[in-house]
Coordinates of C-alpha atoms and ligand atoms in Angstrom, one line a residue:
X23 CA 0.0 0.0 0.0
X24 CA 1.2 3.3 -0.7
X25 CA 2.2 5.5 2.1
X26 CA -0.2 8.0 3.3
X27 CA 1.4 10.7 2.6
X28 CA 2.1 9.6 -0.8
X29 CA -1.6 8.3 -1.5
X30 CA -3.6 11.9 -0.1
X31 CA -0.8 14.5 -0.7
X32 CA -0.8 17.5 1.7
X33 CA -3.1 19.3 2.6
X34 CA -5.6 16.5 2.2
X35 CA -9.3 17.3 3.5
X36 CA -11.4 15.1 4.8
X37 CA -15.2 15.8 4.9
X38 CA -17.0 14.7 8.2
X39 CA -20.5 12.8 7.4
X40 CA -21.9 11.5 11.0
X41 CA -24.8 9.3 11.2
X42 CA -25.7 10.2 14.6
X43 CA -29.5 11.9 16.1
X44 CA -26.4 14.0 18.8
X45 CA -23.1 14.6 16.8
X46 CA -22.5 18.5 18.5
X47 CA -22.5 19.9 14.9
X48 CA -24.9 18.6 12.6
X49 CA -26.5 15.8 14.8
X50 CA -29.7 14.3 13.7
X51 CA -29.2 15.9 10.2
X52 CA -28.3 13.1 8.1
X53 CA -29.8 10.0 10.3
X54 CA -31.6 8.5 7.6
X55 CA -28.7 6.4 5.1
X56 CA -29.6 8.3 2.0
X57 CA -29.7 11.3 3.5
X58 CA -25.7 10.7 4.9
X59 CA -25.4 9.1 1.5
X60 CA -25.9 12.2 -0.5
X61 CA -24.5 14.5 1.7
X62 CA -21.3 12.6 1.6
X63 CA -21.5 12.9 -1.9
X64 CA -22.2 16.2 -2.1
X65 CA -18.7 16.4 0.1
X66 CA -16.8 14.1 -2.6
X67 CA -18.2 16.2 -5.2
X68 CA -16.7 19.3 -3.3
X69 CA -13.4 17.5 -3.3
X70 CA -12.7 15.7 -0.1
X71 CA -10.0 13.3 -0.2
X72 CA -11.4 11.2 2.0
X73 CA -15.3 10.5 3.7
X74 CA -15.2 10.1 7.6
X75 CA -18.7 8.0 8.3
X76 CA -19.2 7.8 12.2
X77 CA -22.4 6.5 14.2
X78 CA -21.2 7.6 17.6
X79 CA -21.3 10.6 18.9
X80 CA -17.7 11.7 20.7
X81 CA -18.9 15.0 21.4
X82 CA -18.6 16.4 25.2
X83 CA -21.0 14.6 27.6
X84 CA -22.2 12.0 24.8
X85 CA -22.9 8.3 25.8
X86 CA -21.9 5.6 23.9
X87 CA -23.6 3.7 21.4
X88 CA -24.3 -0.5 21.7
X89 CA -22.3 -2.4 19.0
X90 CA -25.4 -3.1 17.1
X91 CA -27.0 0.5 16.7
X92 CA -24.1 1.9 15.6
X93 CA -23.4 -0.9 13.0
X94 CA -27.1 -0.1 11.7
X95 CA -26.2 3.6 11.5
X96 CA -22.8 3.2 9.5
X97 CA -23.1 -0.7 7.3
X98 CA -25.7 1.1 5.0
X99 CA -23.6 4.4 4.2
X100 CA -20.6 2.5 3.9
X101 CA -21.6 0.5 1.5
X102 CA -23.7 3.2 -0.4
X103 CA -20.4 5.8 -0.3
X104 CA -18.3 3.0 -1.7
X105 CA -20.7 1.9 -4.6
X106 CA -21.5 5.5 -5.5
X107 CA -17.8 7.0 -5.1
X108 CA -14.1 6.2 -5.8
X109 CA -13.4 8.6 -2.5
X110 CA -11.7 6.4 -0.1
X111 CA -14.1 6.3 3.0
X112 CA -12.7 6.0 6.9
X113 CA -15.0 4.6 9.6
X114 CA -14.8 6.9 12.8
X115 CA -15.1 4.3 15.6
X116 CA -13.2 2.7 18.6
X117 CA -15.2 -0.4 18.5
X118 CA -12.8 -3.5 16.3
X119 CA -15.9 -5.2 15.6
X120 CA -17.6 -1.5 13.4
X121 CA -14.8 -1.2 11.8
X122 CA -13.7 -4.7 11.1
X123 CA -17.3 -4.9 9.5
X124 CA -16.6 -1.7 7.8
X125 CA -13.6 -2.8 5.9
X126 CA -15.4 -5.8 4.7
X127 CA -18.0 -3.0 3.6
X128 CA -15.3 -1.3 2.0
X129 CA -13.9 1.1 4.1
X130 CA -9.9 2.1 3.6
X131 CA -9.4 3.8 6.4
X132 CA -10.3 3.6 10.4
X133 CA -10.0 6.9 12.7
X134 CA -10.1 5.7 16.1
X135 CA -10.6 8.8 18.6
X136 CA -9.0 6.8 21.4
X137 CA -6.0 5.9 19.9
X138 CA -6.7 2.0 20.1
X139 CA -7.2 2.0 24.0
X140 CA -11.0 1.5 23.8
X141 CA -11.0 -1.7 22.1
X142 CA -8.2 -4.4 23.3
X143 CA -8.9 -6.4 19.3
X144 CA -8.9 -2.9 17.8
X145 CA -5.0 -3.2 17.1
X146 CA -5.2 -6.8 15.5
X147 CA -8.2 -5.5 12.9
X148 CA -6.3 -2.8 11.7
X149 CA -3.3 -4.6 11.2
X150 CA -4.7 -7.6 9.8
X151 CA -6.3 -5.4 6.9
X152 CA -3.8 -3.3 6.3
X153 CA -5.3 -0.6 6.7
X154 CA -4.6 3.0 7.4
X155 CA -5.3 4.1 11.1
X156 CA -5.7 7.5 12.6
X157 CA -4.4 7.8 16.7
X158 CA -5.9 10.5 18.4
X159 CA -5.4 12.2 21.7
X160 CA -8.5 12.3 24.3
X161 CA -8.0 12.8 28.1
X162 CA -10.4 10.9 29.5
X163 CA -14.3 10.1 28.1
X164 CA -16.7 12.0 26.0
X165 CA -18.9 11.9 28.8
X166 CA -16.5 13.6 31.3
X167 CA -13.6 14.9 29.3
X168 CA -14.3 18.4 29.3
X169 CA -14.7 18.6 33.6
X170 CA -12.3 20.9 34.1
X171 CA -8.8 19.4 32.2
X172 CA -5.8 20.3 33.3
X173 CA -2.0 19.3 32.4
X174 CA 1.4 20.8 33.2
X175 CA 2.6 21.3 29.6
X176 CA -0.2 20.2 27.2
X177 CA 2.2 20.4 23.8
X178 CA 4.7 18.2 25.7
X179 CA 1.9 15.8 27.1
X180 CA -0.3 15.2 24.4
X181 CA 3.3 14.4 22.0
X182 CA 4.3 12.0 24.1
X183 CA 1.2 10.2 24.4
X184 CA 0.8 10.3 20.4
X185 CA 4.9 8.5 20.0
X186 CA 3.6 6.2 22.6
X187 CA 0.6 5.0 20.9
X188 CA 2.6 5.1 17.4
X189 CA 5.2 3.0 18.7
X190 CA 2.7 0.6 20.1
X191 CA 0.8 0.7 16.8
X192 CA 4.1 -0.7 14.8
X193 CA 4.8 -3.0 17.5
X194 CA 1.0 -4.5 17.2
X195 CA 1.7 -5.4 13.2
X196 CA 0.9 -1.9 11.8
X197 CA 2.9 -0.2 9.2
X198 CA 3.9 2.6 10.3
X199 CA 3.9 4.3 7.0
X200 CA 0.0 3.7 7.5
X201 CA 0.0 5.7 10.9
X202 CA -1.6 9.4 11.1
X203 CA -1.9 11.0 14.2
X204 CA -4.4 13.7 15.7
X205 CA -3.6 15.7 19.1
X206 CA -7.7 15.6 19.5
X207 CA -8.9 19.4 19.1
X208 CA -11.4 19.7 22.0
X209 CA -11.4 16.5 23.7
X210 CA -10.2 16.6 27.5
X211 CA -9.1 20.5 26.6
X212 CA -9.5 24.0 27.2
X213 CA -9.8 26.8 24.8
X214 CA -5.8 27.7 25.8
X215 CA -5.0 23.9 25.6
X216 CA -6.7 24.0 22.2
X217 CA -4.5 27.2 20.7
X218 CA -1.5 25.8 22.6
X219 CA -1.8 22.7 20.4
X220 CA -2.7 24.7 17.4
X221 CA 0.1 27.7 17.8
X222 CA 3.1 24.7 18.7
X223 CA 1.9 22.3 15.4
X224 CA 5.1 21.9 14.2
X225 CA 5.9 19.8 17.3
X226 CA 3.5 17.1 17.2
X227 CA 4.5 17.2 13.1
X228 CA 8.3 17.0 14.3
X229 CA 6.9 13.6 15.7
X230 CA 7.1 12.1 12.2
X231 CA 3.2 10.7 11.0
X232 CA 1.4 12.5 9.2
X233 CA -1.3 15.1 11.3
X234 CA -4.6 15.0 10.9
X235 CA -6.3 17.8 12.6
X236 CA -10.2 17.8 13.3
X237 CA -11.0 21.8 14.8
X238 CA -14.5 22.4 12.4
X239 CA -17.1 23.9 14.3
X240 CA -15.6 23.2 17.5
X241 CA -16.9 25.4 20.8
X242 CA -13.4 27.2 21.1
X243 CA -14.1 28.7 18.1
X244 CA -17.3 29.6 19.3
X245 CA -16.1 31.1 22.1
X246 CA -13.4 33.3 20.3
X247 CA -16.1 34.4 17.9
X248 CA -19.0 34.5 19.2
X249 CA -20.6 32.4 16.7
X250 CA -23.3 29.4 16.9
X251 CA -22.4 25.8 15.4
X252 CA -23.6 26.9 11.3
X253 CA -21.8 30.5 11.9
X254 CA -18.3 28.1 12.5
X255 CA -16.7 27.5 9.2
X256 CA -15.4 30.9 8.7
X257 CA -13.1 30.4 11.8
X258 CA -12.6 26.7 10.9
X259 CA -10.9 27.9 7.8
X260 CA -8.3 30.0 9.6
X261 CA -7.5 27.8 12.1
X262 CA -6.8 25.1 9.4
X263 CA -4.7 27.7 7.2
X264 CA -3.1 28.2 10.1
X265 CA -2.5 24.7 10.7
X266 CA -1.2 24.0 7.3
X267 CA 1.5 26.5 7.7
X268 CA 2.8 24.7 10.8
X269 CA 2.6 21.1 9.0
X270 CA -1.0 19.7 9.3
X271 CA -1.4 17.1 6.5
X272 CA -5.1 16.4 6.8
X273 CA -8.2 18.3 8.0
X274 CA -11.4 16.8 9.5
X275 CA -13.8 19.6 8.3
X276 CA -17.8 19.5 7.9
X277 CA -17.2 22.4 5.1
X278 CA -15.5 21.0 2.6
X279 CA -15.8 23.8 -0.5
X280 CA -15.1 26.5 1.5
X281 CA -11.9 25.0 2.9
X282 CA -10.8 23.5 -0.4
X283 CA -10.8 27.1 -1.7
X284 CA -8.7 28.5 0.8
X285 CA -6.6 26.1 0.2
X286 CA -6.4 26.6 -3.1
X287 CA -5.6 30.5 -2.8
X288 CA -2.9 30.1 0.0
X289 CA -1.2 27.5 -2.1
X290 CA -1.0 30.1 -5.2
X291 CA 0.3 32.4 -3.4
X292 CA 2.8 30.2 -1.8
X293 CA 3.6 28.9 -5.5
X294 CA 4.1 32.7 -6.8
X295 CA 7.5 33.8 -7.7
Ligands
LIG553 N1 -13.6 15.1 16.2 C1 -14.8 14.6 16.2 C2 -15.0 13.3 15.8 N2 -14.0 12.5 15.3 N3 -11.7 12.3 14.7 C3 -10.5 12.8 14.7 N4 -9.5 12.1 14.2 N5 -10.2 14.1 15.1 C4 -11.2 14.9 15.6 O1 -10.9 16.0 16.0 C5 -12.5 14.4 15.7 C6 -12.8 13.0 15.2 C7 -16.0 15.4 16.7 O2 -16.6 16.1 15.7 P1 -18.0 15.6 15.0 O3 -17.8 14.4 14.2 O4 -18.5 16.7 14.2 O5 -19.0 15.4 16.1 P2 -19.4 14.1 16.9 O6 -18.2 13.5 17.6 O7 -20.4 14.6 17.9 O8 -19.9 13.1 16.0

């Protein structure tokens, strides 16, 4: 398999589609498999790289889903996405069984928000297939993860949890050519945790996977703007500008045209003599 890097050059974007009745940003929206069908489309068609289908909410104070809800939620769009599109679709799960039944649906690549701690067979699936993985960074649960988190030095933390999961990853049968990693905008952090991560990039980069970064819509945003969930994407597109100029590979966004455009513009001007 190619390497990531190789197979979704930088900056790659990577449009969100949740089948979920609570995701924080666009829960209950696209519940019903064709609806999530056509708005993934509608994503490919806007030029995402890659379609992230989830059925469980991770947002702050969610509960989580039984096994067989959330395979009902995701089997149908899966399979749908991958008989409508060539866009490579990623199941956003911690569970080995979803996304083992995923990849047999098609999926190419699995984003597991808790790093593979949540599931003890997650490591084995992933490995087995071959497929490409994504390691995030959460402190704690969904359900209590925003109760007041705290670290000494969140940059230095949240790095050296992210080169301890990679090097468990590779040790576990994965390549590690086939390793991204996320430091987890918003989960277990503050608003000053979150820009910490976001001003000091370049050092979770320096650790050597690609980065995927996932800040659309997030409440930080709202709180340094003022703005409700839809009024969002304006924001999300300069934090992810600003992103790509400290190495982010890949961004999780819900607004996929608009950030493909400024994209688009900051790489012309970066190209101009
Ligand atoms: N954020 C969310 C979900 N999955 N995966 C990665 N790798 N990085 C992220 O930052 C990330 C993620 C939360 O956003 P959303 O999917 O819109 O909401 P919900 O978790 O409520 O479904």
């Amino acid at each position: 398999m190619l390497p990531l890097r190789e197979r979704f050059p930088a900056p790659a974007v990577m449009g969100v589609v949740n089948v979920t009745p609570d995701s924080f940003s666009d829960g209950g929206a696209f519940l019903d498999p064709k609806a999530a069908i056509a708005h993934g489309l509608e994503l490919a068609a806007e030029g995402a790289d890659v379609l992230d289908v989830g059925g469980e909410s991770t947002r702050p104070g969610s509960d989580p889903v039984p096994l067989e809800v959330e395979l009902e939620r995701v089997l149908p769009v899966i399979e749908g996405l991958v008989r409508e599109t060539d866009v490579p679709v990623s199941i956003d799960t911690v569970k080995a069984e979803v996304a083992d039944r995923a990849i047999r649906a098609g999926a190419a690549l699995v984003n597991d928000v808790t790093a593979l701690r949540h599931d003890p067979a997650m490591a084995e699936v992933v490995a087995a297939a071959g497929v490409p993985v994504c390691l995030m960074h959460m402190l704690g649960e969904p359900k209590t993860m925003q109760d007041d988190p705290r670290y000494d030095d969140v940059v230095a933390e949240v790095s050296a949890f992210l080169e301890e999961r990679v090097a468990l990853a590779t040790q576990r049968g994965i390549a590690a050519d086939q390793i991204c990693i996320d430091p987890g905008i918003g989960f277990g952090k503050t608003a000053d945790h979150n820009l910490a991560l976001l001003r000091h990039l370049d050092r979770i980069a320096a650790i050597g996977p690609p980065v995927l970064l996932g800040a659309s819509r997030k409440s930080f945003l709202g709180a340094l703007t003022g703005q409700p969930l839809e009024g969002r994407d304006i924001a999300t597109v300069a934090v992810n500008l600003a992103a790509v100029r400290r190495g982010a590979w890949m961004l999780r966004v819900h607004a996929v045209r608009a950030t493909r455009d400024a994209l688009a513009v900051a790489a012309a001007i970066e190209a101009a003599p």
